[in-house]
């Protein structure tokens, strides 16, 4: 019933769209920008400020996305705000985005939305999207040109109304280390049709322990060629047709864009909706998903991969900065900073307006915001320091994030991976341990570990805390006094704030997503894991090459899915057996059985030799299962079955190879699964010969092949020596 | 060498229009025009767009009764400052702003000299009036106020000269008899203000025309420089060079062209394609092969991004190597530049943004090298740095000849040419404007 409803709704949507296609082409491009990631990865910072307003190289993230949308030719953007919606709306209203010509920014606000799916459903209800639109999250940095992708999308749409989405992907190194160290994401597997670029499979949570992934066999059966990629990166930029919104409405259980929507569409073949991919090469696109990608994208911006969205080019309200040469590399400087002569500012550093740097301080690979005061003998390395931070003399900061208004008293040390949220005060000479997160707000208690929590917890948490946030200043005093009972502010003398306890995955998982570089030991662990994987693959390959007949027809699928085909042959055999048994029980006509087995053969991509082997195997299995008291009775049963089903078997015995396959199969059975047959081997061979299932050539060739084999292999040849002898003589006589 | 392609990206012009509309409400109508900056390619198109924009600024600017030139200059400066800030690398924008300022000053000056000519006449009549005024003892209050107002005006040369007849004319209106003369004076004034604006717009139109036709004007000189059976070398791609070579080809000169491909953007490939399409014998070489080939070359002809006041050239990266190779083999190094590329600034001027660092993705593929540039592992600082500057600076001593739409010039003559096009007061558009704000 669900399917029917869906179909009706989709038809309605299609009708609405196809009313006049010309009008559609002229429609200005729209975009939906989700100003909420519906995750909690940036906590505790996101308890006080929405993620899209966090500064990325001194410019709030959302500006990168909006600037790109504007340059890409989008005419109207709907910014969907949920958590801290007021802050986002206030920011946008005071920014210049609201007063652009040819570029309208509208906000949609809602507080009880807990997932991207809900957001899209709400937008659908508002009925503001009229044509194709770009779906993007407010934390995406890109400089790609949309023209080509958009054109491809529209052309596909014209030909096939079911092509609802074009996903932008980018090539990345297929090594888990690089993936981990770059964007902190898991390995992503995609199966793409190399000709049409259709996305057939998407898996971002592959099970590493198994070292395998499972493809639906129908994929291989239905598509002439598939390339399976582990070297693609999802840019989280999608060009969608309006049907996407109605799809979200129809499937109210879709929450996550990738996990539910994309996978749902790929699995659901009732509607036949298709997702396509567009690969970008030289342009940049990345999404900031966690602290590590925040670090990496910042570095990419400073290294100018995102050109023209770089600090020294004005693209949105950022102040003019100048590049200065440091050694061979460049540092972006603001014209009005006070820097002591003895301070050393290294390469790849951006320093904001009005910042003061004391003597003998060393700064490298860092971003420093506006109006900061940095004392003397301070060491800052690979860190992100936001606005109006006061760092007193002798502090050390390595690979940390320090939010607005933080005060670090003299001699405080931040170990790698530390995150200091807004207005935290670190006491004198206090050492904050690695990967800890410090906030003025207490850690929200986790109620239950339901899967849904990720969303639910976020919304309730943020609403609750946003109210506190406004009064955080006054309540500072109270909060510390409160905390002294429960948590005790462990931030040294004069310190203010709570150290959050590391949750769930614990220390083990923290390194994955922090701004600090991956520790050496974890790196070696990762690379070892990778080596293991490779060994596994090579083992599989060698195993396969011995049973050579399994090589599949499609070149594109190469080694990656060979692992599956080994399993496939086992499944295939079982299926054939089941089919055969059912046929025997229900007295199905032989022709029908042939048809069924043929369809199985196609779907598993097997040769007729495989079929012959499998059919013969099932016949023998049946024989052995039929109750019998003596060997002769078994022989009789076998003879009966062979007589009844010889037509079935013969339809697969097109050539001599298949007959040999049967003998080999029989031999194998006698040795392993059905040892009862072993004394009867020669006799049954004779029966097969009598029934014209096996020709003498096949038997003789089998005997010849076995000539050079080990003694153990020759058992059955010996047993049937007389028979073979007789055959040889018979053929000579004929000559 | 892609000089005509250096401003391919928005450079935050959205910001610019917005800022403009905040400062000058009347600019709202220009925002549309300004947003075109997103799509402009090439310094010629940028220059033209800038000139057209400034023309509309001038035509919409409400000119006060007096000191019209000052008002126009202020308006142009305010917009010009934003234009320059929006795209500091494209020097053509600043050049055109300064050219327009110069035009306003020139027109004003010529009108003033004309007015002085007329003043002599009116001064004669004033002398006659003086007796009347002395006789008329009772000055009306209005007349006093008007006289006071006129003294509050900023004392420009022009207003100083004008003041006498005005104050003389005011009492006349109160008195009998002088009515007709006073009216004719004010009518004359309004026509004068209209005349200045009109003249300026005319001159800006001429400037736009010059920019539009600069390629043809440069190309006209081609036959004088390219001779039969010569071998010409160029780097990258420039529209000016393309037209220049075509013009010579059309005049039945037969010659060969070596095109250096112009890494990393390889615009030379496109140039070679176009040359071949027009039937020119073309050889494509790598940039690094320039030195090896230069001994066979009769002349190097290249385009420029900008020509500085000292005769130095800002040109696409790799040009300095070509110039040095040409000098080594005593091959003439000829630079083609439309007059909108003449920049009145010196390259050592701190306001000049000499270079632009572009994305490393033009050099190498991001995915391939991501492990070499990894901040996330190891020491936290990558060992591989990629730097991709867009421009080179070629010092004037390496340049043999500049060919502009005004003819061929020696590098040492550039300052003279610049003095013709720009007035010294406008060299620092930005600084003065910021001080004003």
mmCIF file of C-alpha atoms in Angstrom, chain A residues 70-71 96 99-102 143-144 170-173 177-178 181-182 281-284 292 295-296 299-300 303-309 313-317 322-323 328-330 347-348 365 381 399 516-518 520 523, chain B residues 6 8-15 17-18 21-22 31-32 35 38-39 85-86 88 350-351 353 356-362 364-371 373-382 384-387:
data_model
loop_
_atom_site.group_PDB
_atom_site.id
_atom_site.type_symbol
_atom_site.label_atom_id
_atom_site.label_comp_id
_atom_site.label_asym_id
_atom_site.label_seq_id
_atom_site.Cartn_x
_atom_site.Cartn_y
_atom_site.Cartn_z
ATOM 1 C CA UNK A 70 26.346 33.302 -5.244
ATOM 2 C CA UNK A 71 29.290 32.800 -7.570
ATOM 3 C CA UNK A 96 25.515 42.067 3.494
ATOM 4 C CA UNK A 99 21.109 43.306 0.412
ATOM 5 C CA UNK A 100 22.658 41.634 -2.604
ATOM 6 C CA UNK A 101 21.278 42.234 -6.054
ATOM 7 C CA UNK A 102 20.296 39.070 -7.926
ATOM 8 C CA UNK A 143 34.962 26.723 -5.406
ATOM 9 C CA UNK A 144 33.621 24.408 -8.067
ATOM 10 C CA UNK A 170 35.707 14.131 -5.783
ATOM 11 C CA UNK A 171 38.650 11.861 -6.091
ATOM 12 C CA UNK A 172 40.671 11.210 -2.980
ATOM 13 C CA UNK A 173 43.454 8.906 -1.994
ATOM 14 C CA UNK A 177 45.229 6.759 6.627
ATOM 15 C CA UNK A 178 44.869 9.704 4.328
ATOM 16 C CA UNK A 181 44.039 12.225 8.568
ATOM 17 C CA UNK A 182 42.360 14.463 6.047
ATOM 18 C CA UNK A 281 38.707 17.298 -10.597
ATOM 19 C CA UNK A 282 40.607 20.492 -10.056
ATOM 20 C CA UNK A 283 38.082 22.390 -7.998
ATOM 21 C CA UNK A 284 37.778 22.119 -4.275
ATOM 22 C CA UNK A 292 39.699 17.305 12.165
ATOM 23 C CA UNK A 295 41.615 21.835 10.875
ATOM 24 C CA UNK A 296 42.213 20.422 7.417
ATOM 25 C CA UNK A 299 44.806 24.604 6.216
ATOM 26 C CA UNK A 300 43.499 24.132 2.695
ATOM 27 C CA UNK A 303 47.215 27.040 1.249
ATOM 28 C CA UNK A 304 44.824 28.580 -1.261
ATOM 29 C CA UNK A 305 43.159 25.443 -2.564
ATOM 30 C CA UNK A 306 39.866 27.219 -2.172
ATOM 31 C CA UNK A 307 40.944 30.193 -4.246
ATOM 32 C CA UNK A 308 39.331 32.730 -4.630
ATOM 33 C CA UNK A 309 37.906 32.161 -1.136
ATOM 34 C CA UNK A 313 40.796 38.202 -1.405
ATOM 35 C CA UNK A 314 37.714 40.037 -0.253
ATOM 36 C CA UNK A 315 34.743 37.816 -0.823
ATOM 37 C CA UNK A 316 32.459 38.786 1.990
ATOM 38 C CA UNK A 317 32.895 41.290 4.714
ATOM 39 C CA UNK A 322 47.969 41.269 2.974
ATOM 40 C CA UNK A 323 50.252 38.426 2.221
ATOM 41 C CA UNK A 328 59.253 30.759 0.784
ATOM 42 C CA UNK A 329 55.730 30.659 2.034
ATOM 43 C CA UNK A 330 53.171 33.233 2.779
ATOM 44 C CA UNK A 347 54.451 30.475 7.542
ATOM 45 C CA UNK A 348 50.823 29.485 6.905
ATOM 46 C CA UNK A 365 50.589 27.197 11.137
ATOM 47 C CA UNK A 381 51.524 25.870 16.942
ATOM 48 C CA UNK A 399 46.939 22.017 18.013
ATOM 49 C CA UNK A 516 45.656 17.416 16.768
ATOM 50 C CA UNK A 517 47.646 15.378 14.297
ATOM 51 C CA UNK A 518 47.157 11.665 14.567
ATOM 52 C CA UNK A 520 52.399 8.088 15.693
ATOM 53 C CA UNK A 523 49.225 5.875 12.472
ATOM 54 C CA UNK B 6 43.283 37.618 -15.194
ATOM 55 C CA UNK B 8 38.032 35.498 -14.170
ATOM 56 C CA UNK B 9 36.593 35.188 -10.718
ATOM 57 C CA UNK B 10 34.225 37.402 -8.765
ATOM 58 C CA UNK B 11 36.728 38.889 -6.326
ATOM 59 C CA UNK B 12 33.940 39.764 -4.043
ATOM 60 C CA UNK B 13 32.163 42.240 -6.143
ATOM 61 C CA UNK B 14 28.932 41.551 -4.424
ATOM 62 C CA UNK B 15 30.499 43.163 -1.399
ATOM 63 C CA UNK B 17 28.132 46.879 -4.799
ATOM 64 C CA UNK B 18 26.661 46.614 -1.413
ATOM 65 C CA UNK B 21 24.962 51.357 -2.160
ATOM 66 C CA UNK B 22 25.408 52.095 1.512
ATOM 67 C CA UNK B 31 24.532 47.737 -8.370
ATOM 68 C CA UNK B 32 23.159 45.812 -11.237
ATOM 69 C CA UNK B 35 27.387 42.783 -10.375
ATOM 70 C CA UNK B 38 31.380 38.700 -11.625
ATOM 71 C CA UNK B 39 31.470 37.684 -15.186
ATOM 72 C CA UNK B 85 39.436 47.591 -3.408
ATOM 73 C CA UNK B 86 37.140 45.011 -4.927
ATOM 74 C CA UNK B 88 43.146 45.153 -6.382
ATOM 75 C CA UNK B 350 53.315 49.514 -1.445
ATOM 76 C CA UNK B 351 49.813 50.035 -2.710
ATOM 77 C CA UNK B 353 49.475 44.489 -5.418
ATOM 78 C CA UNK B 356 48.288 37.069 -7.052
ATOM 79 C CA UNK B 357 48.704 33.599 -5.649
ATOM 80 C CA UNK B 358 46.335 31.238 -7.287
ATOM 81 C CA UNK B 359 45.083 27.834 -6.303
ATOM 82 C CA UNK B 360 47.653 25.037 -6.250
ATOM 83 C CA UNK B 361 45.120 22.858 -8.027
ATOM 84 C CA UNK B 362 46.345 24.299 -11.306
ATOM 85 C CA UNK B 364 48.736 19.329 -9.319
ATOM 86 C CA UNK B 365 45.773 17.243 -8.547
ATOM 87 C CA UNK B 366 44.581 17.525 -5.004
ATOM 88 C CA UNK B 367 43.814 13.867 -4.496
ATOM 89 C CA UNK B 368 47.151 12.653 -5.769
ATOM 90 C CA UNK B 369 49.278 14.645 -3.412
ATOM 91 C CA UNK B 370 47.055 14.871 -0.416
ATOM 92 C CA UNK B 371 49.378 12.631 1.582
ATOM 93 C CA UNK B 373 50.423 17.951 2.200
ATOM 94 C CA UNK B 374 48.939 16.397 5.210
ATOM 95 C CA UNK B 375 48.697 18.437 8.338
ATOM 96 C CA UNK B 376 46.825 15.737 10.123
ATOM 97 C CA UNK B 377 49.644 13.279 10.549
ATOM 98 C CA UNK B 378 53.280 13.325 11.549
ATOM 99 C CA UNK B 379 54.717 16.599 12.728
ATOM 100 C CA UNK B 380 51.593 18.507 11.814
ATOM 101 C CA UNK B 381 53.305 20.585 9.180
ATOM 102 C CA UNK B 382 53.499 19.393 5.587
ATOM 103 C CA UNK B 384 55.336 19.981 0.432
ATOM 104 C CA UNK B 385 54.320 23.552 -0.295
ATOM 105 C CA UNK B 386 52.773 24.575 -3.564
ATOM 106 C CA UNK B 387 53.053 28.178 -4.682
#
